[in-house]
CSV table of C-alpha atoms in Angstrom, one decimal:
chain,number,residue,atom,x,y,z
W,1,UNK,CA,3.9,-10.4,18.3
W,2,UNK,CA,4.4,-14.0,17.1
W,3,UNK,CA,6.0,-14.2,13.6
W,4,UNK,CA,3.3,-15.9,11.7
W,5,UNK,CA,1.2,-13.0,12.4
W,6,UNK,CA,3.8,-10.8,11.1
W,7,UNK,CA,3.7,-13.0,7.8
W,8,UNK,CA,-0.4,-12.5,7.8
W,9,UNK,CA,-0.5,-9.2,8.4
W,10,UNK,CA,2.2,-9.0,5.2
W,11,UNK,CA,-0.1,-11.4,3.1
W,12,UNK,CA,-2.6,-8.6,3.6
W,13,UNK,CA,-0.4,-5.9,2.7
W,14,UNK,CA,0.8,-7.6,-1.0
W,15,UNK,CA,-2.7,-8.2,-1.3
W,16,UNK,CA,-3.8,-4.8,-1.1
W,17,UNK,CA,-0.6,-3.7,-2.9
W,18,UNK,CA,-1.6,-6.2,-5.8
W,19,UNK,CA,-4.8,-4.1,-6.0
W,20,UNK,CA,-3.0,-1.1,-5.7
W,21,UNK,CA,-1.0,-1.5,-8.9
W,22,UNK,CA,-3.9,-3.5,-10.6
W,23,UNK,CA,-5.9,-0.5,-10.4
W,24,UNK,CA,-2.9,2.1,-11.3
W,25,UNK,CA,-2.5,0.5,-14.6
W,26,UNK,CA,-6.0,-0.9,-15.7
W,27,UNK,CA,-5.9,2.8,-17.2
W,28,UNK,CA,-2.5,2.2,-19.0
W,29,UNK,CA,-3.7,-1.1,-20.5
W,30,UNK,CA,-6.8,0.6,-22.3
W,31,UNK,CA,-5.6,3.8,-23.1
W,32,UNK,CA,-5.8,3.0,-26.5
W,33,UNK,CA,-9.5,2.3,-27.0
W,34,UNK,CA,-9.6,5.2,-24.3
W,35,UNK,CA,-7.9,7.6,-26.6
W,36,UNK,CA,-10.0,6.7,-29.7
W,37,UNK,CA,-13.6,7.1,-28.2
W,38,UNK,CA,-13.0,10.6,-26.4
W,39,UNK,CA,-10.4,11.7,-29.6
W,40,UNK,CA,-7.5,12.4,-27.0
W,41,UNK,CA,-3.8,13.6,-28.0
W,42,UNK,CA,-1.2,12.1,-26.7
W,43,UNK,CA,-1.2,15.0,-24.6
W,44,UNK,CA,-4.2,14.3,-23.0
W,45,UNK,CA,-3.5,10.9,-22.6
W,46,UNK,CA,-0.3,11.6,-20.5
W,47,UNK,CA,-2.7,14.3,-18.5
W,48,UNK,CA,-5.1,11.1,-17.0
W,49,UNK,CA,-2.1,9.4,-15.7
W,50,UNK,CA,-0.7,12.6,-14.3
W,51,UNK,CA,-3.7,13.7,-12.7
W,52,UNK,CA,-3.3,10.9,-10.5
W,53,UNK,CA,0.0,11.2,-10.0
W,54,UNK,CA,-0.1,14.9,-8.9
W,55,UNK,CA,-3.0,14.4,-6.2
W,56,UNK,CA,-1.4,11.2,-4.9
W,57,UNK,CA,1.8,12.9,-4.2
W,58,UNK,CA,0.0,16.2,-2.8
W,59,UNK,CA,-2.4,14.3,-1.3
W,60,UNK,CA,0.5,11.8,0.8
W,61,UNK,CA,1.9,14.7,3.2
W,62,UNK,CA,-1.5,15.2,5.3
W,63,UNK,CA,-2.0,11.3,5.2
W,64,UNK,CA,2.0,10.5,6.4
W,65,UNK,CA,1.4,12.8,9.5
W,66,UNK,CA,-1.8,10.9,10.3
W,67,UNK,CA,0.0,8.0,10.0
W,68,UNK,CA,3.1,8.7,12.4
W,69,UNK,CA,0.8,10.2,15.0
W,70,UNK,CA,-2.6,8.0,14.4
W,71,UNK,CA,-3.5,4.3,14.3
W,72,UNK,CA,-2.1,3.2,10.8
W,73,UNK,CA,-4.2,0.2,10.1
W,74,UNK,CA,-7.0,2.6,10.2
W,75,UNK,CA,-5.3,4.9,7.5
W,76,UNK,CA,-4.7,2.3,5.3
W,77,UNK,CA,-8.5,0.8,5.3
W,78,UNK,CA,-9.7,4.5,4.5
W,79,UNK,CA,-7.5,4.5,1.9
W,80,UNK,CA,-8.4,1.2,0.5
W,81,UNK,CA,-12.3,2.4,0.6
W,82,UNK,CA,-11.5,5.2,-0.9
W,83,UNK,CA,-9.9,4.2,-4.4
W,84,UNK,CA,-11.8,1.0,-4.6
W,85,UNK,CA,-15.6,3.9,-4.7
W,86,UNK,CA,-13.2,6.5,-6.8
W,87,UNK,CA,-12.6,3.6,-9.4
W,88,UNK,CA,-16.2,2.4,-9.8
W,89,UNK,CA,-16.9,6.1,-11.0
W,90,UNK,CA,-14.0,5.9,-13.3
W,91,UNK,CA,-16.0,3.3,-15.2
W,92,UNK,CA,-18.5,5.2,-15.4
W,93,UNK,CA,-17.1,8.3,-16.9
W,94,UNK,CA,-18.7,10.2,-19.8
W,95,UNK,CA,-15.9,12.8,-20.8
W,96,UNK,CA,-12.5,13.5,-20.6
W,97,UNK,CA,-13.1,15.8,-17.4
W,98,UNK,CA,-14.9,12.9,-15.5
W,99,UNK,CA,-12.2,10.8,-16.3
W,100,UNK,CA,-10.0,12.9,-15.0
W,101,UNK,CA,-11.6,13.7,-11.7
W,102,UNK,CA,-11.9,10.4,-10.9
W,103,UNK,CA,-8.2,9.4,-11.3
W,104,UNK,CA,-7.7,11.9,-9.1
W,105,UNK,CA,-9.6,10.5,-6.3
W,106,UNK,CA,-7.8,7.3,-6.8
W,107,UNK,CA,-4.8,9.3,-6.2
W,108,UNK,CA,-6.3,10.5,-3.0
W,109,UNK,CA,-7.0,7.0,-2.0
W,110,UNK,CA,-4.1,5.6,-2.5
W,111,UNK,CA,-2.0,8.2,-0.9
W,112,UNK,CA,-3.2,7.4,2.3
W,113,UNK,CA,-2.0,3.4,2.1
W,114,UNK,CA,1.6,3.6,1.1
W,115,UNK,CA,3.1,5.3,4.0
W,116,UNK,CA,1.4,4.2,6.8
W,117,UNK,CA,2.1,0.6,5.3
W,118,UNK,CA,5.3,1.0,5.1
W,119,UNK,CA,5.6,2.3,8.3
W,120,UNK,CA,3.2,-0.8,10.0
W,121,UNK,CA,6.0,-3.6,8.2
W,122,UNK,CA,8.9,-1.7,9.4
W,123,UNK,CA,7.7,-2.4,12.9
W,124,UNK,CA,6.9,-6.2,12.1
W,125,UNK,CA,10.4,-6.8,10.6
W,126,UNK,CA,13.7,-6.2,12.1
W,127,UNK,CA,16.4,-4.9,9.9
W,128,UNK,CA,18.2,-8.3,9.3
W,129,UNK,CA,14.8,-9.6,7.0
W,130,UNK,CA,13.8,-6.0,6.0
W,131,UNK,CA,14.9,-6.0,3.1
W,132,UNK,CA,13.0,-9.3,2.3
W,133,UNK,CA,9.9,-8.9,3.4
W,134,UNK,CA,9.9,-5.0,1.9
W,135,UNK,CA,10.8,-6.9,-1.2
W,136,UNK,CA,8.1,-9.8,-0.8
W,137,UNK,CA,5.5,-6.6,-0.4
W,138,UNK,CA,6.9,-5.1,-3.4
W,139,UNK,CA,6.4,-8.2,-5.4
W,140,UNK,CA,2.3,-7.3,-5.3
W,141,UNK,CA,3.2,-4.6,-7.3
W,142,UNK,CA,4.4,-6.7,-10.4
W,143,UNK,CA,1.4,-9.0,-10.2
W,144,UNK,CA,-0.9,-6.0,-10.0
W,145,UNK,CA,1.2,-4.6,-12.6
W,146,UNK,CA,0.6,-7.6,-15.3
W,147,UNK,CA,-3.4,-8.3,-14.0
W,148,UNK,CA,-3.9,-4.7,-14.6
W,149,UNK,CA,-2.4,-5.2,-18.4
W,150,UNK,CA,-3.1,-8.4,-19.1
W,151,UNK,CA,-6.8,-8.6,-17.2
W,152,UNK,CA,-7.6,-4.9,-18.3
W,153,UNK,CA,-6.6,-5.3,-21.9
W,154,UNK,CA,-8.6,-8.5,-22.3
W,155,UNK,CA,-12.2,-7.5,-20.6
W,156,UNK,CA,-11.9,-4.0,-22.4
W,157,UNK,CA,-11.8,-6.6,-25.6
W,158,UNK,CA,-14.7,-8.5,-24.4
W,159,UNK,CA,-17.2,-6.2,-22.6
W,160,UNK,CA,-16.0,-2.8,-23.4
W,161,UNK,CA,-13.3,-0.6,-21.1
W,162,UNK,CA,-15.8,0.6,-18.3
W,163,UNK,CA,-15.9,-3.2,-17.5
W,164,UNK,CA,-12.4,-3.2,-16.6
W,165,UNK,CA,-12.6,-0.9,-13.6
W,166,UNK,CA,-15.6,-2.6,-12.4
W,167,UNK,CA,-14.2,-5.8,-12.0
W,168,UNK,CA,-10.8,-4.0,-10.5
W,169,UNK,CA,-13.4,-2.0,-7.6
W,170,UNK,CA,-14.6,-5.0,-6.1
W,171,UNK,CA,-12.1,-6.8,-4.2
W,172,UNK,CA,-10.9,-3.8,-2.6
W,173,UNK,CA,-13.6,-3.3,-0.3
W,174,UNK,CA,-12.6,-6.7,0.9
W,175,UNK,CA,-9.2,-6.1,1.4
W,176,UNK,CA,-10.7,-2.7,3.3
W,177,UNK,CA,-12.2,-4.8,5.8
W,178,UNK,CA,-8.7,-7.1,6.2
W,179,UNK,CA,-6.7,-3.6,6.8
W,180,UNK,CA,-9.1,-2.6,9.9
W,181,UNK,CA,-9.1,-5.3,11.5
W,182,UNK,CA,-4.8,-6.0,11.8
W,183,UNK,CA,-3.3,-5.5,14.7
W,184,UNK,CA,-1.7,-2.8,15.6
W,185,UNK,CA,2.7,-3.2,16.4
W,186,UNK,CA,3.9,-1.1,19.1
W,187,UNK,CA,6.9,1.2,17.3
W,188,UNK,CA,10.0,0.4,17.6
W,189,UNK,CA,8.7,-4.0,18.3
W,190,UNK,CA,11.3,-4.9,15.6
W,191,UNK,CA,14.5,-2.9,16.2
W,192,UNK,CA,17.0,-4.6,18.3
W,193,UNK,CA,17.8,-1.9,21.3
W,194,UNK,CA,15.1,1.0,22.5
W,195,UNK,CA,12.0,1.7,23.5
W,196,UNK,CA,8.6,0.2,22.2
W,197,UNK,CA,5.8,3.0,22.3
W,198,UNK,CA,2.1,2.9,21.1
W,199,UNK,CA,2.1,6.6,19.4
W,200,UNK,CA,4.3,9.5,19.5
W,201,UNK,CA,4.0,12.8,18.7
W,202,UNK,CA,7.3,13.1,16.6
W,203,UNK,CA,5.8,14.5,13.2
W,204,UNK,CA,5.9,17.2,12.9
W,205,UNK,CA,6.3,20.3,10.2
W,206,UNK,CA,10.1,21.2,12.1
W,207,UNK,CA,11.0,17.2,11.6
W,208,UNK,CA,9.4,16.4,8.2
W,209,UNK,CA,11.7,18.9,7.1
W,210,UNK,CA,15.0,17.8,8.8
W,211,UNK,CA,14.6,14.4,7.7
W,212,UNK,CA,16.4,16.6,4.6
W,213,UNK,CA,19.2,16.2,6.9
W,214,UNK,CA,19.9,12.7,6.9
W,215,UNK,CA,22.1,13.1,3.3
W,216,UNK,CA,21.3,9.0,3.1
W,217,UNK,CA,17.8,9.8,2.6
W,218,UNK,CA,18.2,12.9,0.7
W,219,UNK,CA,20.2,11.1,-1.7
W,220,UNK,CA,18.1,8.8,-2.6
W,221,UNK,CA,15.2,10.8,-2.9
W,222,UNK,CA,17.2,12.1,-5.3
W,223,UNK,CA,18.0,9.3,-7.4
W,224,UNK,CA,14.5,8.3,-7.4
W,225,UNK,CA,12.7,11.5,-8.9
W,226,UNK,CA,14.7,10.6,-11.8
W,227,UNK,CA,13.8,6.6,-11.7
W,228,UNK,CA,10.1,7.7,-11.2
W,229,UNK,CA,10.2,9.6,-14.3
W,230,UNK,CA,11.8,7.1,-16.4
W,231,UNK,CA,9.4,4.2,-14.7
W,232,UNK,CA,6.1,6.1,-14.9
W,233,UNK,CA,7.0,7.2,-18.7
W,234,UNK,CA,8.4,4.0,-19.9
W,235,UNK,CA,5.1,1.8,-18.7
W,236,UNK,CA,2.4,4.4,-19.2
W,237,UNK,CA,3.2,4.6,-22.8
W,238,UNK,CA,4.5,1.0,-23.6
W,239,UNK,CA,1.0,-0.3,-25.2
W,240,UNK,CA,0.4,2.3,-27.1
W,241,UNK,CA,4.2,2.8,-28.4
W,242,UNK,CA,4.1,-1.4,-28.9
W,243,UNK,CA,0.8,-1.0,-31.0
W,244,UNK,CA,1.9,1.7,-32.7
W,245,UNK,CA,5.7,0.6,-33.2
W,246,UNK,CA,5.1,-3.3,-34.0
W,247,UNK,CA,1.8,-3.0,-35.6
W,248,UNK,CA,-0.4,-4.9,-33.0
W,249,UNK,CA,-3.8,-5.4,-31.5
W,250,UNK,CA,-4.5,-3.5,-27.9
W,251,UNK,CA,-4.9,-7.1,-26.5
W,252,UNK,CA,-1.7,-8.2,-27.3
W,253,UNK,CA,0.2,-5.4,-26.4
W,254,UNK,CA,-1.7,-5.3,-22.5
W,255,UNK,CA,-0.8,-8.8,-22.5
W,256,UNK,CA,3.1,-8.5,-23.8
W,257,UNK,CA,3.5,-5.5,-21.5
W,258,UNK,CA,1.7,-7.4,-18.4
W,259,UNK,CA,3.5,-10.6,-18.6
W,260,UNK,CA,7.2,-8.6,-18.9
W,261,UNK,CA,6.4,-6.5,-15.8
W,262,UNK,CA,5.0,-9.6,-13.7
W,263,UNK,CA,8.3,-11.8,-14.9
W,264,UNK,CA,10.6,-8.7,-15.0
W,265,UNK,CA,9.1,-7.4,-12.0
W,266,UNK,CA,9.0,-10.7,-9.8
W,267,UNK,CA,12.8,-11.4,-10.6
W,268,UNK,CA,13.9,-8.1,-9.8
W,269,UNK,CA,11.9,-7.3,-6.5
W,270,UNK,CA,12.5,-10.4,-4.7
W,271,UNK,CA,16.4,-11.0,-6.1
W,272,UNK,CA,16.9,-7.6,-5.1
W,273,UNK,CA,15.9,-7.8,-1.6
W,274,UNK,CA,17.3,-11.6,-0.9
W,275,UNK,CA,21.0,-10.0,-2.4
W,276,UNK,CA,20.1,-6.4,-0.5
W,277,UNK,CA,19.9,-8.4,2.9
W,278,UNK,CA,22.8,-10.7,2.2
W,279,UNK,CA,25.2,-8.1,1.3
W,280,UNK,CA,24.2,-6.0,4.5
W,281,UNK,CA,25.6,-8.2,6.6
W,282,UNK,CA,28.6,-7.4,6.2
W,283,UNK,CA,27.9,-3.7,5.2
W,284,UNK,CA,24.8,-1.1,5.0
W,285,UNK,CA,26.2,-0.4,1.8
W,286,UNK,CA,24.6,-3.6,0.2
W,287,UNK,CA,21.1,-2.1,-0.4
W,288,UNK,CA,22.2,0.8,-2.3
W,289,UNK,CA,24.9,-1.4,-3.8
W,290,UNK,CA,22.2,-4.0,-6.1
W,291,UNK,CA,20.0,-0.4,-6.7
W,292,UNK,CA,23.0,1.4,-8.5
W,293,UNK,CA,23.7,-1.9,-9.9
W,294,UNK,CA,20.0,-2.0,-11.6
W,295,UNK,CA,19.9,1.8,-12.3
W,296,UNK,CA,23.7,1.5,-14.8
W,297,UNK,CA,21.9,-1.8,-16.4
W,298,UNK,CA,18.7,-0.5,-17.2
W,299,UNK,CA,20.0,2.6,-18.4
W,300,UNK,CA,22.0,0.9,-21.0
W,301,UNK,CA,18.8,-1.8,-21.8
W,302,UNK,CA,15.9,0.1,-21.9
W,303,UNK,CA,17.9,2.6,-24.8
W,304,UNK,CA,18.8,-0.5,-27.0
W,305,UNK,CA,15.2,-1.8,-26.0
W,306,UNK,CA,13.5,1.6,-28.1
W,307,UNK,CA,15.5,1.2,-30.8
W,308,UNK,CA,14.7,-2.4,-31.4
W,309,UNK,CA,13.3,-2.9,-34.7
W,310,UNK,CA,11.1,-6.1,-34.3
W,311,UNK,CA,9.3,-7.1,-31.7
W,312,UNK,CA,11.6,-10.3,-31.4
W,313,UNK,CA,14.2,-8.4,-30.2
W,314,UNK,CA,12.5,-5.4,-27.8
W,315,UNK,CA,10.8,-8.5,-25.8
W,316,UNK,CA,13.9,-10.0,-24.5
W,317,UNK,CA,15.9,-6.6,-24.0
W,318,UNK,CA,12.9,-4.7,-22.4
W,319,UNK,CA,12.4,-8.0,-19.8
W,320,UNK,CA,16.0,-7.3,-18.8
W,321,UNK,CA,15.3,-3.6,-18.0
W,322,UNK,CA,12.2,-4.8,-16.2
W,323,UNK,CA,14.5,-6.8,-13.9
W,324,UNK,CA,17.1,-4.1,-13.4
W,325,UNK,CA,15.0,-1.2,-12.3
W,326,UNK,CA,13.0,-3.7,-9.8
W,327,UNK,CA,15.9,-4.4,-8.3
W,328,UNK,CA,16.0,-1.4,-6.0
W,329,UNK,CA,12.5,-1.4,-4.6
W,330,UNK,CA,13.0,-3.7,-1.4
W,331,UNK,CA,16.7,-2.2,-0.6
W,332,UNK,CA,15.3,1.2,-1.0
W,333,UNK,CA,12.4,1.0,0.6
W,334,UNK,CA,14.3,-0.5,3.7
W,335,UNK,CA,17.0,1.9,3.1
W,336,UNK,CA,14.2,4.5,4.1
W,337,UNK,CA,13.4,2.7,7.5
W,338,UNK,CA,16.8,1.7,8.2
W,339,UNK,CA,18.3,5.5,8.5
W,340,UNK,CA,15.2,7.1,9.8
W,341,UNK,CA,13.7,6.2,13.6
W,342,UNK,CA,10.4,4.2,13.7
W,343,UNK,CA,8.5,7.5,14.9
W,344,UNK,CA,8.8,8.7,11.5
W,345,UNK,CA,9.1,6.1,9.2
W,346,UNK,CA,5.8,7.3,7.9
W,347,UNK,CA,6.5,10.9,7.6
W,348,UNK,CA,10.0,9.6,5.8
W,349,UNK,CA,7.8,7.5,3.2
W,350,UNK,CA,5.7,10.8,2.4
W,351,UNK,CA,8.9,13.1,1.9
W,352,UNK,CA,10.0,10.6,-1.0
W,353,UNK,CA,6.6,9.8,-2.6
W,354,UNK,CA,6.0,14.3,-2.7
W,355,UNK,CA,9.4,15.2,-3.7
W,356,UNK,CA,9.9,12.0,-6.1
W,357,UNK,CA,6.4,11.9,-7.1
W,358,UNK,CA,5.5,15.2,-7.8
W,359,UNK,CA,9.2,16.2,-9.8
W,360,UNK,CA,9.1,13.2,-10.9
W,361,UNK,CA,7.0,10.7,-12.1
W,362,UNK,CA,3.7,13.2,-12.1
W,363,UNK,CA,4.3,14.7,-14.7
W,364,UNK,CA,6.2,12.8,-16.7
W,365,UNK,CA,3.3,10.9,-19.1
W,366,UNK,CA,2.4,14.2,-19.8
W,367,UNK,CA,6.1,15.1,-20.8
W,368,UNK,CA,6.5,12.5,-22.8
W,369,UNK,CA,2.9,12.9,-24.5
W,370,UNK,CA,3.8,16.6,-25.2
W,371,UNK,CA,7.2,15.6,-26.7
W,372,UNK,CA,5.6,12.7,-28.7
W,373,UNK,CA,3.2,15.3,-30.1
W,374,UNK,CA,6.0,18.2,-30.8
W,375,UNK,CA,8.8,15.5,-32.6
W,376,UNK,CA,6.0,13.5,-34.4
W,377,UNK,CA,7.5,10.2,-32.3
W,378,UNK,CA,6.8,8.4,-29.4
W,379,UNK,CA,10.0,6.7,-29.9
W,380,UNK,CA,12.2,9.4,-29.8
W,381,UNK,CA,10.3,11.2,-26.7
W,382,UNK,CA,11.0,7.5,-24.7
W,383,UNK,CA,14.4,7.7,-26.1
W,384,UNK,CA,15.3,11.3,-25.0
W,385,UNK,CA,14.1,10.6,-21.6
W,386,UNK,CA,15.1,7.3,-20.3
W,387,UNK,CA,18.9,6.6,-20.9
W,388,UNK,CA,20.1,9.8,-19.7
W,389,UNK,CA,18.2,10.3,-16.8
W,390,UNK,CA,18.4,6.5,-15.2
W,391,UNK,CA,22.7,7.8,-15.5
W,392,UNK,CA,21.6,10.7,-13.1
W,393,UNK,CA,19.4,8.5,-10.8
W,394,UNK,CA,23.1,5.9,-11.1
W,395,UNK,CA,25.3,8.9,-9.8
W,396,UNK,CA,23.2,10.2,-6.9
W,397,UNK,CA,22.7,6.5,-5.7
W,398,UNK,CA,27.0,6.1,-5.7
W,399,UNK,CA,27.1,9.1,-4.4
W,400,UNK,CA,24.6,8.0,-1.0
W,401,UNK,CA,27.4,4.7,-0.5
W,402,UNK,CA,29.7,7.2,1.4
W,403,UNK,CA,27.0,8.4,4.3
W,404,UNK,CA,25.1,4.9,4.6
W,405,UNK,CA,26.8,3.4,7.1
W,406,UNK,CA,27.0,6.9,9.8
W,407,UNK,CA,23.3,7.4,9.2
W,408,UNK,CA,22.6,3.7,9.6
W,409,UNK,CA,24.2,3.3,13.1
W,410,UNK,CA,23.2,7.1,14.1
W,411,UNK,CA,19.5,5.9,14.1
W,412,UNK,CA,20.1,3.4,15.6
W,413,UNK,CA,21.9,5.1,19.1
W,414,UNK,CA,19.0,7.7,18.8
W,415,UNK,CA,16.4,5.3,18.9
W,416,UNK,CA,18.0,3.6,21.7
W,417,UNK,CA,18.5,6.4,24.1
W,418,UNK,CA,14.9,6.8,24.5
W,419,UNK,CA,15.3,10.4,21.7
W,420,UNK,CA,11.6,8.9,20.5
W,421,UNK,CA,11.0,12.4,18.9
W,422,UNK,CA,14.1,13.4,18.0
W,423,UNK,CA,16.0,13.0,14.4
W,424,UNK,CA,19.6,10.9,14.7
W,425,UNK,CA,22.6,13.4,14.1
């Protein structure tokens, strides 16, 4: 498949990533005008962003298999319908329960897009520019990210909160359409030695659980349950801790918290997957290498970042965690499709977003609500839960450096034998 295609087909992916992320945290950036019209704890609060969470990570095991043994462009347009209708209802919401079914349905939506995307660049990209181009797809994230703040805080000023999801619905039925109508790579097209085959019938219940087996992977699942919890905390609570903290409007603290993700979030992604890809050629070390590297920063930054006591001083030291715990997301997400063969690259996205997502991240607004509510401060729940875990997520990632390389390579011999349905050893 010629290689400008390849780069369209990944200007459609960051597109519907961007949309992705803009719609995850549209939520986030209101939350606070959200919270006074339905009277909601802090709690409660943490529950809307969980219920999401939960369903998307539940949700992603039926949708991975359909990806690894189905037609994935397909998947990801269903998904992209889906969320787009759930989030129109989300706007129009009357109650706390409607407002939490409907997140849910995004989850369910969404679920279905992130593995079998994955899966559909890992067969456009060879491993040499993986790292890259998983980085350049990860960058949609920090836009959506910042549009979803920043765009979301300032129409909930202007026309009221339920205008925000509107607005956010739209373009994804257009981005729908794109998804159908990619074409579809053989799998395998981008790795250097093996077959090339249109579907296989590798996933499976037996596999999905031996991928377990690769320690690589395990590893890093791992380490990210305990990132996820830190992330999903840390930015579903960082409006209402900076209006509550620094004495500001909603507004401001959308747009604050929008423009350090985008920045952060831009600078970490892409430097992380250019220095990823350089330093694997001359090891497979190099992608967990600048993750452990982000995970010791930020876990030193985003503590000194909490206790800041002006908002002069949290901007600066909060944009630095931003661009330390974005530095993994391209090397990782290679990482995953560099140690697993391209007949389960899906199934291999699925078993980090459940495990990761659902001990990690999915319930950790709540958490942090609950504690928040218990201590009498939001600043000491953040603080309680971001430091020491990000150390944890730090030593599981060092520990991954000594089976990189042997899981690496024993894909790669798999793959090339013609064992299309069987795990590497």
């Amino acid at each position: 498949m010629p290689k400008g295609y390849a780069r369209y087909a990944l200007a459609v992916m960051v597109g519907i990533n961007f949309l992705n992320y803009m719609d995850r945290y549209v939520p986030t950036a209101v939350s606070p005008i959200i919270q006074k019209e339905f009277h909601l704890s802090d709690t409660s609060v943490g529950l809307l962003a969980s219920s999401f969470l939960v369903i998307y990570a539940v949700c992603a095991l039926p949708f991975g298999y359909w990806a690894d043994r189905g037609i994935r462009k397909v998947v990801i347009g269903t998904g992209v319908t889906i969320w787009s209708i759930a989030t129109l209802f989300t706007g129009l919401a009357q109650n706390f329960t409607q407002l939490f079914l409907s997140r849910a349905m995004v989850g369910i939506g969404e679920a279905s897009y992130y593995p079998a995307g994955t899966s559909l660049l890992g067969d456009y990209f060879p491993k040499a520019s993986r790292g890259r181009a998983m980085s350049i797809w990860g960058a949609g994230t920090a836009f959506g990210i910042a549009v979803g703040f920043i765009g979301g805080g300032l129409i909930a000023d202007a026309f009221g909160w339920r205008a925000a999801f509107y607005v956010v619905a739209i373009p994804g039925i257009l981005f729908a359409v794109l998804a159908f109508t990619l074409r579809e790579p053989l799998r395998g097209s981008a790795e250097a030695r093996g077959p090339k085959v249109e579907r296989t019938h590798a996933a499976s219940f037996s596999n999905f659980v031996g991928l377990l087996k690769i320690p690589t992977l395990r590893l890093t699942i791992i380490a990210q349950i305990f990132l996820f919890f830190v992330l999903a905390a840390d930015v579903s609570w960082l409006p209402i801790y900076m209006v509550r903290h620094f004495a500001i409007k909603t507004s401001t603290a959308s747009t604050i918290s929008g423009g350090l993700v985008v920045v952060g979030g831009l600078i970490g992604t892409l430097g992380g997957g250019w220095v990823a890809d350089w330093r694997a050629r001359k090891s497979a070390k190099g992608n967990l290498e600048v993750g452990l590297a982000g995970f010791l920063v930020a876990s030193v930054s985003v503590g000194l970042a909490i206790l800041a006591p002006s908002l002069t001083l949290f901007v600066p030291v909060f944009l630095i965690s931003v661009v330390a715990l974005y530095l993994y997301n391209g090397p990782f997400t290679a990482i995953g499709q560099n140690v697993v063969p391209p007949s389960l690259r899906a199934s291999a996205v699925v078993l980090t977003l459940f495990t990761a997502h659902l001990l990690g991240d999915s319930w950790s607004p709540a958490a942090v609500g609950f504690l928040s509510d218990r201590l009498g401060s939001l600043q000491l729940a953040l603080l309680l839960t971001s430091t020491p875990l990000l150390l944890i997520a730090s030593l599981f990632t060092f520990l991954a450096l000594r089976t990189i390389e042997h899981d690496t390579t024993s894909m790669e011999d798999t793959w090339a034998a013609g064992k299309t349905e069987e795990l590497p050893v």
